[in-house]
CSV table of C-alpha atoms and ligand atoms in Angstrom, one decimal:
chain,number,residue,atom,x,y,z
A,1,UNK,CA,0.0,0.0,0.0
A,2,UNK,CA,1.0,3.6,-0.5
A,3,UNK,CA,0.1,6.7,1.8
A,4,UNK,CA,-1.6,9.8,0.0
A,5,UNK,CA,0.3,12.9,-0.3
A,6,UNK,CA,-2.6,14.2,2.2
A,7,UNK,CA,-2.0,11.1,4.8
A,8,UNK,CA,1.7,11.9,5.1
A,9,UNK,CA,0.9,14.9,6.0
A,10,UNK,CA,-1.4,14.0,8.4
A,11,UNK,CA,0.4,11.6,10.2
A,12,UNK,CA,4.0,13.7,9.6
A,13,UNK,CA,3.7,14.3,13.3
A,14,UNK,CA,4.4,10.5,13.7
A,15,UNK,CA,6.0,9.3,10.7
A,16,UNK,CA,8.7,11.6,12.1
A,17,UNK,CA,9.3,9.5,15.3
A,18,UNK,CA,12.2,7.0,14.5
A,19,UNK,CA,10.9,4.1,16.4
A,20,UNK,CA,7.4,5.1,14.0
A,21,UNK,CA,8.2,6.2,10.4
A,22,UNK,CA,6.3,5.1,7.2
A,23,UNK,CA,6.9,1.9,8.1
A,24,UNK,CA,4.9,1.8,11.1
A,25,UNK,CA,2.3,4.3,10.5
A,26,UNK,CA,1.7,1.6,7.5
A,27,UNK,CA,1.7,-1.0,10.4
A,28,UNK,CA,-0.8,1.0,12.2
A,29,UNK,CA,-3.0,1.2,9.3
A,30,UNK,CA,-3.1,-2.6,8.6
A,31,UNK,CA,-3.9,-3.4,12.2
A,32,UNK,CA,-7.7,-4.1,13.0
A,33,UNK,CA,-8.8,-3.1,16.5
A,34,UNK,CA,-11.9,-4.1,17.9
A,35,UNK,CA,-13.4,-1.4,20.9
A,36,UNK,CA,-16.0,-3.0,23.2
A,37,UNK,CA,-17.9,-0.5,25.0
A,38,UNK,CA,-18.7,3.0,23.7
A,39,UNK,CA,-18.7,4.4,27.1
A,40,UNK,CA,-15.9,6.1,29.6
A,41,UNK,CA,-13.1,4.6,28.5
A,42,UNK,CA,-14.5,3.9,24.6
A,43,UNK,CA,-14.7,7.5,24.1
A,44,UNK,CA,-10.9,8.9,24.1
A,45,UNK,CA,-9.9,5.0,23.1
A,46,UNK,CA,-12.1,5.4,19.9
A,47,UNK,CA,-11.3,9.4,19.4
A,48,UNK,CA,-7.1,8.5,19.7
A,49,UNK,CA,-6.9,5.6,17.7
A,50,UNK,CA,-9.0,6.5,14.8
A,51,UNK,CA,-7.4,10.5,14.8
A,52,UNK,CA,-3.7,8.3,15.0
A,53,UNK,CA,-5.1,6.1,11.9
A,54,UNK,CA,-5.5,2.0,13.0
A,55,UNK,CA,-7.2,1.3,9.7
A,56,UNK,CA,-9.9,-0.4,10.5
A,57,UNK,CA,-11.6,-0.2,14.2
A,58,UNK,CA,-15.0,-1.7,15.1
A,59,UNK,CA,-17.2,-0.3,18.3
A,60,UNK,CA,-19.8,-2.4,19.9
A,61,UNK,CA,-22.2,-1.0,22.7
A,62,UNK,CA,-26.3,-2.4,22.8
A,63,UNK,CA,-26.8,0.7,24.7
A,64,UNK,CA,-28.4,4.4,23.4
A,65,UNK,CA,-27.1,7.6,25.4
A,66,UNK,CA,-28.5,8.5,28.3
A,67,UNK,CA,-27.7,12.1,29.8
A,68,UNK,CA,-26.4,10.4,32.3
A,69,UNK,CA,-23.7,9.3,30.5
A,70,UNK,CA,-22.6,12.4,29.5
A,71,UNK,CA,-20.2,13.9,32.0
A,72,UNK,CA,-17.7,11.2,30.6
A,73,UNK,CA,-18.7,9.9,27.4
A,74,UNK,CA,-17.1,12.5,25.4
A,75,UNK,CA,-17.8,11.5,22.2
A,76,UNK,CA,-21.4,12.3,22.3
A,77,UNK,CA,-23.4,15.5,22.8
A,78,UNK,CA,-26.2,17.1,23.9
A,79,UNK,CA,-28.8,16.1,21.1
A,80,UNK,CA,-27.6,12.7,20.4
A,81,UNK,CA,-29.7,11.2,23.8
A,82,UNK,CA,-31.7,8.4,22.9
A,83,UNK,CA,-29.3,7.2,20.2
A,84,UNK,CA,-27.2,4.1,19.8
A,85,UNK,CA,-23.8,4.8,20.9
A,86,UNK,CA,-21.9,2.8,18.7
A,87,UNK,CA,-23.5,4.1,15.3
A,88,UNK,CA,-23.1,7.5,17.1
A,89,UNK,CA,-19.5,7.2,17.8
A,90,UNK,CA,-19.1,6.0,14.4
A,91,UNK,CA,-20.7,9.0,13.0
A,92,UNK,CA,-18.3,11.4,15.1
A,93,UNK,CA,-15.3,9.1,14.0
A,94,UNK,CA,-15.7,9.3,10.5
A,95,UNK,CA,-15.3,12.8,10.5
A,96,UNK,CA,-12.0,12.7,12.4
A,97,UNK,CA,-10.4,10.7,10.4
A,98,UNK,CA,-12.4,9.8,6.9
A,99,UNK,CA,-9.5,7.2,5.9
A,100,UNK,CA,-11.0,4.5,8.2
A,101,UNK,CA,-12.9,2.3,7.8
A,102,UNK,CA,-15.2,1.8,10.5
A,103,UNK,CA,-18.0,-0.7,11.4
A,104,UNK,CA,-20.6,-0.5,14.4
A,105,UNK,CA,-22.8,-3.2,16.1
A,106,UNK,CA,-25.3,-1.8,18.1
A,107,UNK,CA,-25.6,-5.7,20.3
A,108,UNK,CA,-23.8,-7.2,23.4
A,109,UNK,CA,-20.8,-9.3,23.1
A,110,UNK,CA,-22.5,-12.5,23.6
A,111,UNK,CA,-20.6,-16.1,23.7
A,112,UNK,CA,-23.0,-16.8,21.0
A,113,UNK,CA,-21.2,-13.7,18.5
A,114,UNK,CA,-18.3,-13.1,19.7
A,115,UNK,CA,-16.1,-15.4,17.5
A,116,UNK,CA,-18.6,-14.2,14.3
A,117,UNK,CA,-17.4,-10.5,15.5
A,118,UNK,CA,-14.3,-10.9,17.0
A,119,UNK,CA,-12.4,-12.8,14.1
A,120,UNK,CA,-12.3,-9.6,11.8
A,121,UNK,CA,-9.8,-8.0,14.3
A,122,UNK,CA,-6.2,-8.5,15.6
A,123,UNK,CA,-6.7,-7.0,19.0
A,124,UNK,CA,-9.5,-5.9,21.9
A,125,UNK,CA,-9.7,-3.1,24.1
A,126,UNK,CA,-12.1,-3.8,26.3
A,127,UNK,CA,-13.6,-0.7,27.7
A,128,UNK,CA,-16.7,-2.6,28.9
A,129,UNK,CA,-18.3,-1.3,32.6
A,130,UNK,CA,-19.4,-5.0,33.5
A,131,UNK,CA,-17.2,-8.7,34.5
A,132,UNK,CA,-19.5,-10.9,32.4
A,133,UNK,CA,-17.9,-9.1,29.2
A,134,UNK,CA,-14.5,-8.6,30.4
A,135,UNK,CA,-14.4,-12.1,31.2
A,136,UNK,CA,-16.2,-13.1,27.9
A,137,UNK,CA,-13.5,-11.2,26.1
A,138,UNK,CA,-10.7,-12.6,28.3
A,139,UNK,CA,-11.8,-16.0,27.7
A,140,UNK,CA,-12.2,-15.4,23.9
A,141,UNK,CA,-8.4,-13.8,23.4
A,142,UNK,CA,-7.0,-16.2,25.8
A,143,UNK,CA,-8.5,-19.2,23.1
A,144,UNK,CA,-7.6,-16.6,20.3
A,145,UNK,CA,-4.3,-16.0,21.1
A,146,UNK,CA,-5.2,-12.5,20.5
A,147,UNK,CA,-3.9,-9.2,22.2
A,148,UNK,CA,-6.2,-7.8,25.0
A,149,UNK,CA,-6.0,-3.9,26.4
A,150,UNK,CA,-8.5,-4.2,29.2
A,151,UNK,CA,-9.5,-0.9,31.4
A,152,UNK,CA,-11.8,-0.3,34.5
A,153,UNK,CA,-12.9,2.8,36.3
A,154,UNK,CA,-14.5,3.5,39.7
A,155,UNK,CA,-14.8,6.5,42.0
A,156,UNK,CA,-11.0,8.2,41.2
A,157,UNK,CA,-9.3,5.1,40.9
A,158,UNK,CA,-8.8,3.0,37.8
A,159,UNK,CA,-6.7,0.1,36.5
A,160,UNK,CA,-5.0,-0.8,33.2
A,161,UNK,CA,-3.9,-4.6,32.0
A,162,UNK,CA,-2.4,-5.4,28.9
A,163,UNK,CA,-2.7,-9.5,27.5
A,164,UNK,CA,-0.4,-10.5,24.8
A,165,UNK,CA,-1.6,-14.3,24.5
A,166,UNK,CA,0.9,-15.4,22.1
A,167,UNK,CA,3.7,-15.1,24.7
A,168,UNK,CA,3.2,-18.6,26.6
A,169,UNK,CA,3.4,-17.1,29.8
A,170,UNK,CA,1.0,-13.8,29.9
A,171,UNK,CA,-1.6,-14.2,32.6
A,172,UNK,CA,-4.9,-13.8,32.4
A,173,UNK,CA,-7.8,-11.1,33.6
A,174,UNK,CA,-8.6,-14.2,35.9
A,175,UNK,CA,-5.4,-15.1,37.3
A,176,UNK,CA,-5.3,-11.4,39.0
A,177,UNK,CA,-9.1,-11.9,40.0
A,178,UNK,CA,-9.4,-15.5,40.6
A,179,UNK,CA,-12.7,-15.5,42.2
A,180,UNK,CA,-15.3,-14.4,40.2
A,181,UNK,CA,-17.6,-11.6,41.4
A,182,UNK,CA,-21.1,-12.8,42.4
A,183,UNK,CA,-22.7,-10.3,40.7
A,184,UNK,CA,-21.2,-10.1,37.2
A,185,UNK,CA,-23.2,-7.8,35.8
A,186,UNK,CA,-23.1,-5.0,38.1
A,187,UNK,CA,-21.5,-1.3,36.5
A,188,UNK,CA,-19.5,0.3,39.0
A,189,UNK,CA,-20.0,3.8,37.3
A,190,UNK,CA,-24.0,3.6,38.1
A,191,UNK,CA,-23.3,2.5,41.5
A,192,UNK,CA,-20.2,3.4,43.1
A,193,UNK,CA,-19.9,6.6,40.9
A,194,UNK,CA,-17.1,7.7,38.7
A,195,UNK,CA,-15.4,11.2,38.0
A,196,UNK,CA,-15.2,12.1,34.6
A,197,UNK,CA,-11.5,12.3,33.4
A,198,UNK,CA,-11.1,9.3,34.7
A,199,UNK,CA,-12.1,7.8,31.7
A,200,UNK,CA,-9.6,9.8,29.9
A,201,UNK,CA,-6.6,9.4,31.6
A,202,UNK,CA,-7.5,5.4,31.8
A,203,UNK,CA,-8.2,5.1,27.9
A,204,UNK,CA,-5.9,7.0,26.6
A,205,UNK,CA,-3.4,5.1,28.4
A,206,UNK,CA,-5.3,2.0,26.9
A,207,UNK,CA,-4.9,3.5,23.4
A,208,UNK,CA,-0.9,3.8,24.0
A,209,UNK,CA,-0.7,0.4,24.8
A,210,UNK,CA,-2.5,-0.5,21.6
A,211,UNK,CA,-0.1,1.3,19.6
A,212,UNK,CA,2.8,-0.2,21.4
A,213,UNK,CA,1.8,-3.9,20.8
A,214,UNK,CA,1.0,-3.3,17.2
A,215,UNK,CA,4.9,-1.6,16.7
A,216,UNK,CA,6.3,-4.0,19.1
A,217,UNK,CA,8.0,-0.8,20.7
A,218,UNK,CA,8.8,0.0,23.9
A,219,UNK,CA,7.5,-1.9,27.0
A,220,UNK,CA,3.6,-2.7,27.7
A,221,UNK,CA,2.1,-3.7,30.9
A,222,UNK,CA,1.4,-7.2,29.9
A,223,UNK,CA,2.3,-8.8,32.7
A,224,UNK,CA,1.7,-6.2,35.2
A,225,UNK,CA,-1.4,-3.9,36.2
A,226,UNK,CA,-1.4,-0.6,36.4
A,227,UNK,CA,-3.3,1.0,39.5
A,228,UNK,CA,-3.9,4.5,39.5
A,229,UNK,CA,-5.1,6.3,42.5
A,230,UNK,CA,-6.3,9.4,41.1
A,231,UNK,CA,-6.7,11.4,44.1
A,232,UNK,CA,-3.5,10.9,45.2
A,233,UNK,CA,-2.0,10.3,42.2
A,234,UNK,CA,-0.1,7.6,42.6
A,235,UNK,CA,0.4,5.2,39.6
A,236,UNK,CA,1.6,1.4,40.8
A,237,UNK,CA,2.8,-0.9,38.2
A,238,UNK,CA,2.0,-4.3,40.0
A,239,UNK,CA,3.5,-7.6,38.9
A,240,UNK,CA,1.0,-10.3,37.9
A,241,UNK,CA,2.0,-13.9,37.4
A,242,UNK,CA,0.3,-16.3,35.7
A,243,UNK,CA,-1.4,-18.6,38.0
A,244,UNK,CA,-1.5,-22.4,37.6
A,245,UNK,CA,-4.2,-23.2,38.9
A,246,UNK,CA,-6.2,-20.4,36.8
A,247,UNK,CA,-8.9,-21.4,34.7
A,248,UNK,CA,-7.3,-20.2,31.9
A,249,UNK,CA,-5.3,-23.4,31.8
A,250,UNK,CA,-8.6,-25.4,31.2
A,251,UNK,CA,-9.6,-22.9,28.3
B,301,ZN,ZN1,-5.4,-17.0,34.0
């Protein structure tokens, strides 16, 4: 493939890094990232890594926007409530970055479509607000071999953990929580509350670790998780070890 005279430009800002060039800002365009949750973290996720150009991204969310949603969900305004976030998000995307190509599914990630959806792309972010999908999506990349990003907010804390499952020995989103919540489906955000730029500071950071696992530069968290207190701001890079008695193992 060849870049436009007009997609240089617009990714000169990057092509210029050395550890970047043409050569990975082709990389970047190749990959194909799949976004689940159009939410708190979805938003900046979705914003960065379609204005930075992964080539193709796909966003799924069942849910339609609530005003409630909006003190974190940047990626929607005022008059979209009562719309579907995804095709929404999609809408907003496509003029950030027309080069993209971009696909929404207004549905839940369900065991019954989550291989149909999930083999048109390389690597998740899960930005979901609930353990049933985070575990569905764990479970599926584990199988997959696939490359997870996987975020959670509450209150002014948040955490970041980053899965590359073609390294033998990555953990797993159940070896750091190996007893499963009784309530899967609860959303923190409706219950315990969240502030606002949490969302941004967590999926942004998300969105770099996407970008490092498709260049293969730098160091990514896979094998640790990141905590971040954001009251104190203090940001703890914890060591997580695969565990062997972790489900996973049985996957
Ligand atoms: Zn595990």
């Amino acid at each position: 493939m060849k870049f436009t005279k007009n997609q240089i430009e617009r990714y000169s800002r990057q092509i210029i890094l050395k550890k970047i060039g043409t050569i990975g800002q082709k990389k970047l365009f190749k990959s194909r990232v799949l976004i689940v949750g159009a939410g708190g973290l979805g938003s900046p996720i979705a914003i960065y890594l379609t204005a930075l150009g992964i080539g193709k991204i796909g966003i799924i969310d069942k849910d339609n926007i609530e005003i409630s949603n909006l003190s974190r969900q940047i990626i929607f305004s005022t008059n979209d409530l009562k719309k579907s976030k995804s095709s929404t998000a999609i809408n907003k995307l496509r003029r950030i970055n027309p080069d993209i190509q971009l696909k929404s599914f207004s549905k839940r990630l369900t065991k019954k479509n989550i291989n149909q959806i999930g083999k048109n792309y390389d690597l998740i972010v899960d930005g979901s607000d609930n353990f049933r999908t985070r575990f569905l999506i764990n479970d599926y990349c584990f199988k997959n071999k696939k490359i997870l990003v996987s975020g959670a907010i509450s209150k002014f804390d948040g955490q970041v953990y980053t899965f590359n499952f073609s390294k033998k020995k990555s953990p797993c989103l159940r070896c750091f929580i190996p007893n499963v919540p009784i309530d899967l489906d609860i959303d923190n955000c409706e219950y315990e509350g969240v502030l606002g730029t949490l969302g941004g500071i967590i999926g942004t950071i998300q969105a770099n670790e996407v970008i490092k696992e498709i260049l293969g530069i730098g160091d990514t968290l896979c094998g640790y998780v990141l905590i971040i207190d954001g009251l104190k701001l203090t940001f703890r890079k914890v060591k997580l070890n695969k565990r062997s008695d972790c489900y996973c193992n049985e996957i």
